[in-house]
Amino acid sequence: MKKHQYEVIIVGGGGAGLMAALYASRSASTAVLSKLYPTRSHTGAAQGGVGAALGSSEEDHPEWHTFDTVKGSDYLGDQDSIEFMCEEAVPAIYELEHMGLPFDRTPDGKISQRPFGGHTNNITKKPVRRAAHAADRTGHMILQTLYQQCIKNQVKFFDEFHVVDVLVENGVTAGVVAIELATGEFHIFHAKSVIIATGGHGRIWEITSNAYAYTGDGLAITLRRGIPAEDMEFFQFHPTGIYKMGILITEGVRGEGGVLINGQGERFMERYAPTVKDLASRDVISRAMYIEMSEGRGINGKNYLYMDVRPEVVNKYAAIDGRKRSDGRPYEVTGEEILGKLPDIIDFCQTYLGVDPIMQPMPVQPTAHYAMGGIPTNMYGEVVIDENNTVLPGLYAAGEVACVSVHGANRLGTNSLLDLVVFGKYSGLKAAEYARGVDFPVLPPDAGDFARQQFDRIRNASGKERAVDIASEMKKVMFDHVGVFRVDAGMRTALAKVRELRERYLEVSVMDKGKLFNTEILNTWELGNLLELAEVTTVSALARTESRGAHARDDYPKRNDQDWLKHTLAWMRNGEIELRYKPVVLTKYEPKERVY
Ligand SMILES: Cc1cc2nc3c(=O)[nH]c(=O)nc-3n(C[C@H](O)[C@H](O)[C@H](O)COP(=O)(O)OP(=O)(O)OC[C@H]3O[C@@H](n4cnc5c(N)ncnc54)[C@H](O)[C@@H]3O)c2cc1C
């Protein structure tokens, strides 16, 4: 096996990985390994914006951002970390601006900001403009800007290297094992620090906004090495995916004044969230949509609703809401202005649906979107491996794969891009600082064996099962039973099915037994990751007998702080899942009921 040595290895070239690379590379030899070419990472699909209390056009404060995030998290977020993120947000956004990120501007040249769900003026309770944006391509711009900076700073990139194992020897991180896509060769990367920044796992569900690469690799790899997964029952369903396709229609559409309409032509969010209406938190809106559809008020009685951003509709409801522009004039838009603010969304709808959103409403349904759970870390990105927050030396995680936890039971829109830049930065700094203080750890003599065994098994399996059938059965059962609404019996059905699928997975044989560009083998390995994470998600969800944030149970409809104000930790031990719990960090904010 080929060997490489770097002080810091970063797994993932998305927003979190690149931010970490920028900071780590200032003082340590650093390499980024990415299964995709970095600028194809899912961060590039992020549309709406990145949250920070810049107060560009109206009063705003990091404390308000902190409180909104705590409340949005349904009080499951750790308040020390949330406060840290919201304070750090302001300098982080200016730093991106100084790196050259082309944010949209206000007429007086400041960074333009738009409203987003759950972000409020804490005094008036009305939506506040907190999402800094570059049209509806904010993530794309972040990714390009950070990639340019990394190239300028001579970060070493290994593109299309698929990491399949993390090495931990004597309780200390020692590196990773990767497969080079082009050759199929295994490589060992010997390192002092490893930062996992592999993104989410939303391909578990049938209707999803997530990229094909969102197969939870980093999380599955660490689980197999005895590291727990935190809060896996909390997975966010975004209210507005394109009907049947799941492709995201950004919340920025509602930020620009778009409204959700049911089959009776009614703006139904008025009934569920009288103050913020279409800008309530995502969990609240997704549930409201489900109720509307299940009570027969979908469009033509079907399982979809309309997202309407036609100028006449926007202007009508803006007048009813008394919405004003930043200069105090009434809020009124033209089709041209909408096109300027949401060019990609309009393009997607024309391409995929043949619908022009300036002239027609868009058919939407909730879509699997974001993993609140992940690898447990503290606010410096250090991976913690038990309920006492014991740090595993040399291992870090940042971005969607990590659970700090700043999003708790439900993430607010714009807080993920923010999480990437803030915790990407601190994990990079900490990883380099740690690397400065230690020698290279001992590499285990059998370093590549565990990974090689997994791939030999897949290559040599000769059963009759097909990966695509197993994947579609998993996605369907998870969408039906471990989705927006959950009940005990349904989740038990899903668990039994996923366990059956894990057995059948061992009978999957691949047609391509070769080495060069063998995506079939890699995709099959990825499916194994998704199946394990589907099981962990379902077991964690079954155990939590309450409703909180994105975890909504019909059989336990109330939040229960007495018993459940705690984070779930799930270990995979000899194929069995073990659950333990750790307390939520509360600082200033006592848990209260969420009212919108
Ligand atoms: C459609 C969409 C729109 C969104 N819009 C917004 C928004 O407007 N605002 C907001 O705040 N959030 C938004 N989000 C959420 C946010 O974009 C993501 O949570 C975030 O970009 C994830 O960044 P990341 O760096 O953690 O992962 P990614 O950007 O996905 O990067 C993951 C990286 O890991 C690499 N990788 C994965 N597995 C392996 C492996 N086994 N070996 C090697 N490399 C690996 C990949 O190649 C990739 O480079 C959106 C998400 C989606 C899906």
XYZ file of C-alpha atoms and ligand atoms in Angstrom:
649
model
C 0.000 0.000 0.000
C 1.219 3.493 -0.803
C 1.978 5.578 2.281
C 1.759 9.343 2.734
C 2.471 11.483 5.736
C 0.905 14.841 6.674
C 0.478 16.446 10.059
C -3.185 17.211 9.401
C -5.453 15.185 7.113
C -8.857 16.586 6.270
C -11.477 14.230 4.913
C -13.850 16.249 2.738
C -13.463 19.272 0.474
C -16.793 21.003 1.177
C -17.221 24.235 3.094
C -16.194 22.752 6.451
C -13.199 20.856 5.065
C -11.867 23.812 3.077
C -12.257 26.246 5.963
C -10.420 23.782 8.207
C -7.724 23.362 5.548
C -7.192 27.094 5.263
C -6.563 27.429 8.968
C -4.634 24.200 9.545
C -2.316 24.850 6.606
C -1.094 28.078 8.147
C 1.041 26.138 10.626
C 0.974 22.437 9.735
C 1.526 20.297 6.651
C -2.045 19.705 5.489
C -3.792 17.577 2.881
C -7.449 17.384 1.892
C -8.821 14.041 0.680
C -12.118 14.208 -1.156
C -14.193 11.595 -2.919
C -15.528 14.333 -5.188
C -13.643 17.087 -6.887
C -13.939 19.688 -4.069
C -16.041 22.245 -5.900
C -18.656 19.533 -6.566
C -19.330 19.184 -2.817
C -22.883 19.664 -1.573
C -22.017 23.038 -0.051
C -22.164 24.265 -3.643
C -25.900 23.455 -3.719
C -26.725 25.703 -0.755
C -28.930 28.450 -1.994
C -30.501 30.819 0.456
C -27.876 32.320 2.697
C -25.591 32.319 5.704
C -26.809 33.694 9.038
C -25.068 36.451 11.013
C -26.411 39.371 13.029
C -24.643 41.985 10.882
C -27.583 44.359 11.154
C -26.990 45.611 7.591
C -30.435 47.090 7.179
C -32.168 46.796 10.533
C -31.364 46.289 14.186
C -29.988 42.853 15.050
C -27.725 41.316 17.712
C -25.775 38.071 18.202
C -27.840 37.555 21.391
C -31.036 37.555 19.320
C -29.451 35.097 16.895
C -28.432 32.954 19.878
C -31.901 32.938 21.368
C -33.563 32.150 18.010
C -31.163 29.237 17.529
C -31.801 27.896 21.045
C -35.545 28.165 20.526
C -35.354 26.740 16.990
C -33.398 23.775 18.379
C -36.388 23.098 20.670
C -33.956 23.615 23.562
C -31.828 20.608 22.673
C -28.898 22.680 21.351
C -25.953 23.246 23.695
C -26.255 26.888 24.636
C -22.532 27.561 25.180
C -21.759 26.380 21.637
C -24.688 28.281 20.144
C -23.591 31.496 21.800
C -20.051 30.930 20.537
C -21.253 30.344 16.969
C -23.537 33.379 16.877
C -20.821 35.675 18.278
C -18.235 34.310 15.845
C -20.689 34.665 12.946
C -20.154 38.372 12.485
C -16.331 38.350 12.058
C -16.577 35.110 10.028
C -18.839 36.703 7.412
C -16.636 39.774 7.112
C -13.674 37.456 6.734
C -15.408 35.699 3.816
C -16.169 39.101 2.338
C -12.503 40.053 2.560
C -11.519 36.809 0.871
C -13.551 38.021 -2.102
C -16.951 36.388 -1.664
C -19.355 38.343 -3.924
C -22.255 38.920 -1.516
C -25.288 40.825 -2.812
C -25.268 44.454 -1.643
C -27.708 46.959 -0.186
C -28.033 50.238 -2.101
C -25.496 51.790 0.305
C -22.946 49.033 -0.298
C -23.376 46.849 2.790
C -23.846 43.074 2.658
C -27.493 42.508 1.736
C -29.551 40.311 4.081
C -32.935 38.596 3.704
C -35.349 37.098 6.262
C -35.313 33.345 6.884
C -37.414 30.987 8.967
C -37.106 31.305 12.730
C -34.864 34.412 12.643
C -36.614 37.189 14.522
C -36.356 40.572 16.141
C -36.592 39.337 19.733
C -38.582 42.387 20.814
C -41.213 42.723 18.075
C -41.108 38.928 17.335
C -41.273 39.809 13.614
C -38.895 38.266 11.050
C -35.486 39.983 10.870
C -33.147 40.153 7.862
C -30.200 38.019 8.973
C -29.311 35.818 5.984
C -26.357 37.199 4.007
C -26.623 35.947 0.434
C -25.139 35.893 -3.037
C -28.366 35.598 -5.082
C -29.588 32.011 -4.521
C -26.080 30.628 -4.964
C -24.584 31.422 -1.569
C -23.038 27.990 -0.982
C -21.563 27.918 -4.465
C -19.845 31.241 -3.805
C -18.557 30.110 -0.395
C -17.133 26.935 -1.899
C -15.447 28.706 -4.817
C -14.016 31.417 -2.584
C -12.574 28.953 -0.065
C -11.201 26.689 -2.794
C -9.374 29.593 -4.419
C -7.895 30.544 -1.066
C -6.749 26.972 -0.431
C -5.084 26.780 -3.851
C -3.400 30.123 -3.197
C -2.134 28.825 0.154
C -0.867 25.615 -1.456
C -3.008 23.149 0.440
C -2.322 19.688 -0.990
C -5.429 18.064 -2.537
C -6.051 14.378 -3.202
C -9.183 14.504 -5.367
C -11.299 11.415 -5.934
C -9.747 9.631 -2.978
C -12.444 7.757 -1.105
C -11.675 7.461 2.615
C -12.893 4.128 3.971
C -11.362 3.867 7.455
C -9.912 5.979 10.236
C -6.940 4.615 12.161
C -6.922 4.817 15.944
C -4.031 3.129 17.772
C -3.687 3.024 21.566
C -6.512 5.523 21.926
C -4.810 8.064 19.626
C -5.664 8.985 16.023
C -3.027 7.837 13.541
C -4.452 8.547 10.073
C -6.891 7.244 7.467
C -7.110 4.626 4.733
C -8.354 5.696 1.295
C -9.056 4.132 -2.087
C -7.909 6.047 -5.146
C -10.822 5.983 -7.585
C -8.686 5.957 -10.730
C -6.572 2.943 -9.778
C -8.538 1.159 -7.053
C -5.337 1.171 -4.946
C -5.474 1.505 -1.164
C -3.396 4.343 0.330
C -2.451 4.898 3.943
C -2.318 8.484 5.137
C -0.316 8.706 8.324
C -1.288 11.810 10.322
C -1.181 13.437 13.729
C -4.652 14.948 13.363
C -7.612 13.911 11.241
C -10.593 16.187 10.600
C -13.733 14.472 9.322
C -15.822 16.838 7.180
C -17.788 14.443 4.987
C -21.258 16.059 5.059
C -24.625 14.379 5.657
C -26.560 11.173 5.032
C -29.892 12.276 3.545
C -29.818 9.573 0.851
C -31.451 7.295 3.443
C -34.838 8.771 2.464
C -36.836 8.488 -0.749
C -37.601 12.164 -1.297
C -34.450 14.115 -0.531
C -32.734 17.367 -1.393
C -29.358 15.773 -0.801
C -26.631 14.984 -3.319
C -25.884 11.386 -4.342
C -22.668 11.622 -2.340
C -24.611 12.120 0.923
C -24.079 8.594 2.184
C -22.789 9.320 5.692
C -19.327 7.851 5.128
C -17.525 9.704 7.915
C -20.159 8.783 10.462
C -20.282 5.122 9.434
C -16.481 4.856 9.537
C -16.240 6.301 13.037
C -19.167 4.187 14.296
C -17.301 1.070 13.151
C -14.304 2.266 15.166
C -16.300 2.475 18.389
C -17.114 6.189 18.319
C -20.752 7.020 19.106
C -23.222 8.939 16.927
C -25.160 11.723 18.649
C -28.849 12.666 18.261
C -29.434 10.611 15.132
C -33.217 10.677 15.563
C -33.200 14.339 14.587
C -33.253 14.684 10.820
C -34.741 17.760 9.240
C -37.395 17.660 6.517
C -37.377 20.885 4.553
C -40.908 22.034 3.698
C -40.324 22.893 0.070
C -38.893 20.207 -2.157
C -40.082 19.985 -5.765
C -42.971 17.485 -5.797
C -41.761 13.897 -6.300
C -38.173 15.017 -7.015
C -37.155 16.476 -3.682
C -34.972 19.153 -5.317
C -34.833 22.080 -2.938
C -36.751 25.325 -3.318
C -34.870 27.559 -0.900
C -36.530 29.140 2.095
C -35.163 32.337 0.537
C -38.288 32.202 -1.674
C -40.392 32.744 1.426
C -37.823 35.284 2.617
C -38.564 37.253 -0.555
C -42.290 37.094 0.236
C -43.416 33.757 -1.260
C -46.311 32.003 0.507
C -47.541 28.427 0.880
C -51.062 27.808 -0.414
C -53.306 24.743 0.005
C -55.848 23.159 -2.326
C -58.515 25.604 -1.127
C -56.390 28.582 -2.093
C -55.750 29.350 1.569
C -52.513 30.649 3.082
C -52.688 27.965 5.748
C -49.580 28.931 7.781
C -51.632 31.776 9.258
C -53.429 29.154 11.310
C -50.322 27.344 12.543
C -47.936 30.256 13.203
C -49.954 33.480 13.396
C -46.954 35.800 13.923
C -44.244 34.559 11.569
C -46.535 32.523 9.256
C -44.541 31.210 6.284
C -41.308 31.985 8.113
C -41.840 29.610 11.047
C -39.170 26.958 11.723
C -38.915 24.167 9.176
C -40.186 21.442 11.491
C -43.314 23.464 12.241
C -44.048 24.100 8.552
C -43.350 20.535 7.388
C -45.791 19.217 9.992
C -48.414 21.791 9.055
C -48.076 20.708 5.413
C -48.537 17.062 6.355
C -51.671 17.884 8.316
C -53.085 19.896 5.418
C -52.413 17.076 2.970
C -53.678 14.315 5.240
C -56.918 16.249 5.862
C -57.507 16.414 2.116
C -56.383 19.994 1.518
C -53.503 19.159 -0.814
C -53.711 20.502 -4.360
C -56.452 18.474 -6.099
C -56.491 16.309 -2.950
C -52.968 15.077 -3.727
C -49.864 15.033 -1.552
C -48.483 18.403 -2.537
C -49.096 22.091 -1.942
C -48.191 25.286 -3.751
C -45.248 27.577 -3.091
C -46.339 30.829 -4.665
C -43.895 33.635 -5.463
C -45.829 35.325 -8.280
C -45.380 39.086 -7.805
C -49.110 39.810 -7.451
C -49.374 37.170 -4.689
C -46.235 38.376 -2.909
C -47.474 41.969 -3.014
C -50.948 41.054 -1.793
C -49.690 39.232 1.297
C -46.900 41.762 1.960
C -49.611 44.442 2.162
C -51.703 42.280 4.515
C -48.626 41.658 6.715
C -47.649 45.333 6.599
C -44.199 44.376 5.338
C -41.885 47.291 4.563
C -38.689 47.706 2.559
C -35.533 48.647 4.508
C -36.109 52.330 3.560
C -39.616 52.214 5.068
C -41.581 52.107 1.796
C -44.178 49.327 1.364
C -42.722 46.048 0.136
C -43.613 45.586 -3.529
C -41.780 43.486 -6.082
C -41.762 42.999 -9.822
C -41.171 39.767 -11.701
C -37.799 41.098 -12.739
C -36.715 41.684 -9.138
C -37.742 38.140 -8.183
C -35.763 36.790 -11.123
C -32.718 38.775 -9.951
C -32.985 37.409 -6.403
C -33.806 33.768 -7.244
C -32.338 33.003 -10.674
C -31.379 29.384 -9.971
C -34.724 28.455 -8.427
C -36.548 29.844 -11.421
C -34.210 27.969 -13.700
C -34.699 24.646 -11.789
C -38.473 24.955 -12.004
C -38.400 25.704 -15.703
C -35.988 22.845 -16.374
C -37.459 20.126 -14.147
C -41.141 21.049 -14.054
C -41.778 23.243 -17.051
C -43.206 25.764 -14.560
C -42.270 29.449 -14.590
C -42.540 30.608 -10.941
C -43.107 34.217 -12.003
C -46.314 33.110 -13.744
C -47.330 29.896 -11.931
C -47.109 28.446 -8.403
C -44.629 25.627 -7.756
C -45.830 22.181 -6.551
C -43.914 21.260 -3.376
C -43.750 18.637 -0.631
C -41.432 18.179 2.394
C -38.045 16.696 1.484
C -35.335 15.072 3.626
C -32.732 17.754 4.047
C -30.336 17.975 6.956
C -28.745 15.800 9.639
C -28.774 17.514 13.021
C -27.098 14.442 14.486
C -23.578 13.285 13.803
C -20.152 12.688 15.307
C -20.156 14.271 18.788
C -17.727 17.163 19.192
C -17.119 20.054 21.551
C -17.092 23.642 20.304
C -13.478 23.322 19.084
C -14.331 20.444 16.777
C -12.620 17.873 19.046
C -14.414 14.528 18.837
C -15.807 13.420 22.217
C -16.501 9.765 22.732
C -18.728 9.359 25.780
C -21.223 11.016 28.101
C -18.365 12.673 30.040
C -17.172 14.404 26.861
C -13.811 12.601 26.873
C -11.759 13.848 23.909
C -10.239 11.338 21.480
C -6.756 12.836 20.880
C -6.145 13.884 17.280
C -9.674 13.371 15.943
C -11.876 16.286 14.843
C -15.156 16.659 12.978
C -16.835 19.702 11.435
C -19.771 20.575 9.220
C -22.901 18.539 8.696
C -21.212 15.290 9.773
C -20.558 16.742 13.241
C -22.944 17.267 16.148
C -21.575 20.125 18.280
C -24.573 20.459 19.062
C -25.689 23.865 17.817
C -28.793 22.721 15.936
C -30.283 20.512 18.640
C -33.567 19.016 17.496
C -34.072 21.363 14.533
C -31.680 23.565 12.548
C -32.606 27.082 11.528
C -32.048 27.920 7.870
C -28.661 29.621 7.213
C -27.119 28.155 10.346
C -25.413 25.297 8.537
C -23.265 27.430 6.256
C -22.453 29.369 9.387
C -21.596 26.193 11.294
C -19.167 25.231 8.476
C -17.214 28.434 8.568
C -17.076 28.796 12.351
C -16.418 25.192 13.366
C -14.402 24.458 10.215
C -12.085 27.252 11.281
C -11.755 26.172 14.904
C -11.248 22.495 14.092
C -8.473 23.507 11.661
C -6.802 25.692 14.273
C -7.082 23.062 17.005
C -5.906 20.215 14.787
C -2.780 22.166 13.820
C -2.116 23.228 17.409
C -2.379 19.620 18.600
C -0.100 18.463 15.762
C 2.580 20.957 16.821
C 2.712 19.421 20.292
C 3.054 15.715 19.440
C 5.243 13.346 17.405
C 3.718 11.213 14.665
C 1.840 8.388 16.405
C 2.670 4.749 15.796
C 0.909 3.332 12.756
C -0.761 0.016 13.463
C 1.070 -2.777 11.579
C -2.174 -4.025 10.027
C -3.326 -0.498 9.114
C -5.133 -1.312 5.867
C -6.591 -4.674 6.845
C -9.992 -3.650 8.183
C -10.750 -1.614 5.064
C -9.424 -4.254 2.715
C -11.566 -6.949 4.352
C -14.706 -4.879 3.767
C -13.916 -4.456 0.083
C -12.788 -8.056 -0.444
C -16.115 -9.171 0.973
C -18.065 -6.950 -1.427
C -15.944 -7.944 -4.426
C -16.224 -11.665 -3.696
C -19.896 -11.853 -2.713
C -21.851 -13.994 -5.134
C -25.474 -13.702 -3.966
C -28.425 -12.665 -6.110
C -29.389 -9.391 -4.433
C -29.084 -6.061 -6.240
C -27.924 -2.910 -4.460
C -30.514 -0.768 -6.214
C -33.431 -2.859 -4.890
C -32.119 -2.747 -1.350
C -31.566 1.003 -1.579
C -35.075 1.698 -2.846
C -36.729 -0.478 -0.185
C -34.725 1.289 2.521
C -35.575 4.757 1.195
C -39.273 4.003 0.980
C -39.682 2.461 4.419
C -37.636 5.235 6.045
C -39.624 7.962 4.264
C -42.950 6.373 5.205
C -42.175 5.551 8.841
C -39.163 7.511 10.073
C -40.009 10.774 8.321
C -41.931 13.900 9.307
C -44.397 12.031 11.579
C -43.520 8.902 13.521
C -45.308 6.311 15.659
C -44.040 3.284 17.520
C -45.604 0.642 15.246
C -44.402 2.308 12.038
C -40.864 2.674 13.321
C -40.853 -0.978 14.376
C -41.888 -1.922 10.836
C -39.026 0.210 9.507
C -36.530 -1.307 11.939
C -37.479 -4.858 11.009
C -37.207 -3.974 7.326
C -33.828 -2.267 7.682
C -32.484 -5.254 9.625
C -33.747 -7.595 6.922
C -32.113 -5.369 4.299
C -28.816 -5.446 6.179
C -28.903 -9.250 5.976
C -29.792 -9.176 2.293
C -27.063 -6.611 1.674
C -24.495 -9.318 2.402
C -25.853 -11.139 -0.663
C -25.268 -8.232 -3.047
C -22.800 -9.111 -5.765
C -21.181 -6.559 -8.030
C -20.753 -7.024 -11.785
C -17.575 -4.963 -12.002
C -14.794 -6.865 -10.241
C -12.065 -4.627 -11.677
C -9.951 -1.954 -10.045
C -10.001 1.098 -12.291
C -12.770 3.621 -11.602
C -14.860 0.960 -9.893
C -17.738 3.149 -8.771
C -19.996 0.113 -8.411
C -17.967 -1.271 -5.525
C -17.721 2.125 -3.876
C -21.461 2.741 -4.241
C -22.177 -0.652 -2.725
C -19.938 0.167 0.216
C -21.794 3.501 0.570
C -25.118 1.656 0.679
C -23.759 -0.358 3.604
C -23.111 2.949 5.389
C -26.639 4.193 4.744
C -28.170 0.974 6.031
C -26.221 1.155 9.280
C -27.153 4.794 9.778
C -30.820 4.053 8.978
C -30.795 1.486 11.765
C -29.105 3.833 14.245
C -31.608 6.572 13.332
C -34.599 4.300 13.869
C -33.355 2.799 17.139
C -32.583 6.286 18.512
C -36.014 7.534 17.382
C -37.933 4.594 18.848
C -36.349 5.125 22.235
C -37.224 8.832 22.424
C -40.821 8.804 23.643
C -41.552 12.499 23.153
C -41.920 15.041 20.319
C -39.167 17.623 19.956
C -38.096 19.611 16.897
C -37.844 17.386 13.859
C -38.703 14.270 15.880
C -42.515 14.389 15.921
C -44.419 11.415 17.307
C -48.177 11.037 17.035
C -48.124 8.673 20.008
C -46.113 11.093 22.199
C -47.155 14.506 20.868
C -45.647 16.601 23.694
C -42.110 17.639 24.463
C -41.055 16.096 27.765
C -38.197 18.033 29.367
C -38.437 16.061 32.565
C -37.235 12.857 30.924
C -35.825 13.858 27.552
C -33.873 17.090 27.822
C -30.770 15.102 26.913
C -28.667 14.076 23.930
C -28.734 10.529 22.612
C -25.419 8.720 22.100
C -25.567 5.525 20.023
C -22.763 2.972 19.798
C -22.539 0.081 17.407
C -21.143 -2.847 19.418
C -20.796 -6.226 17.704
C -23.654 -5.381 15.419
C -25.941 -4.287 18.299
C -26.853 -0.671 18.996
C -26.348 0.603 22.537
C -27.911 3.891 23.634
C -26.743 6.178 26.419
C -27.507 9.822 27.119
C -25.723 13.038 28.085
C -27.104 16.307 29.442
C -27.828 19.385 27.331
C -25.701 22.434 28.212
C -28.007 25.209 29.425
C -26.594 28.650 30.168
C -29.036 31.569 29.985
C -32.194 30.156 28.517
C -34.621 28.007 30.461
C -36.622 25.687 28.204
C -39.979 27.177 27.272
C -42.766 26.186 24.961
C -42.156 27.355 21.382
C -44.757 29.816 20.171
C -44.729 31.307 16.668
C -29.908 21.754 -1.648
C -29.360 22.286 -0.345
C -29.460 23.636 -0.050
C -28.956 24.121 1.164
N -29.052 25.462 1.438
C -28.512 25.945 2.583
C -28.524 27.340 2.871
O -28.997 28.144 2.091
N -27.975 27.763 4.027
C -27.417 26.897 4.922
O -26.926 27.344 5.949
N -27.375 25.578 4.668
C -27.905 25.087 3.522
N -27.850 23.740 3.275
C -27.105 22.868 4.179
C -25.614 23.021 3.909
O -25.390 23.381 2.583
C -24.852 21.731 4.185
O -25.190 21.250 5.453
C -23.358 22.020 4.154
O -22.995 22.639 2.946
C -22.523 20.787 4.375
O -21.157 21.150 4.239
P -20.000 20.141 4.610
O -18.727 20.844 4.373
O -20.270 19.558 5.934
O -20.201 18.984 3.540
P -20.099 18.997 1.929
O -20.069 20.340 1.358
O -21.108 18.065 1.406
O -18.716 18.326 1.707
C -18.494 16.971 2.012
C -17.180 16.585 1.433
O -16.819 15.328 1.930
C -16.299 14.552 0.894
N -16.502 13.147 1.267
C -17.630 12.538 1.699
N -17.387 11.241 1.951
C -16.078 11.042 1.707
C -15.213 9.918 1.783
N -15.652 8.721 2.140
N -13.915 10.083 1.436
C -13.449 11.277 1.018
N -14.219 12.372 0.927
C -15.509 12.246 1.287
C -17.020 14.993 -0.347
O -16.241 14.737 -1.489
C -17.154 16.487 -0.077
O -16.018 17.167 -0.553
C -28.354 23.240 2.070
C -28.247 21.880 1.766
C -28.769 21.406 0.579
C -28.680 19.927 0.313
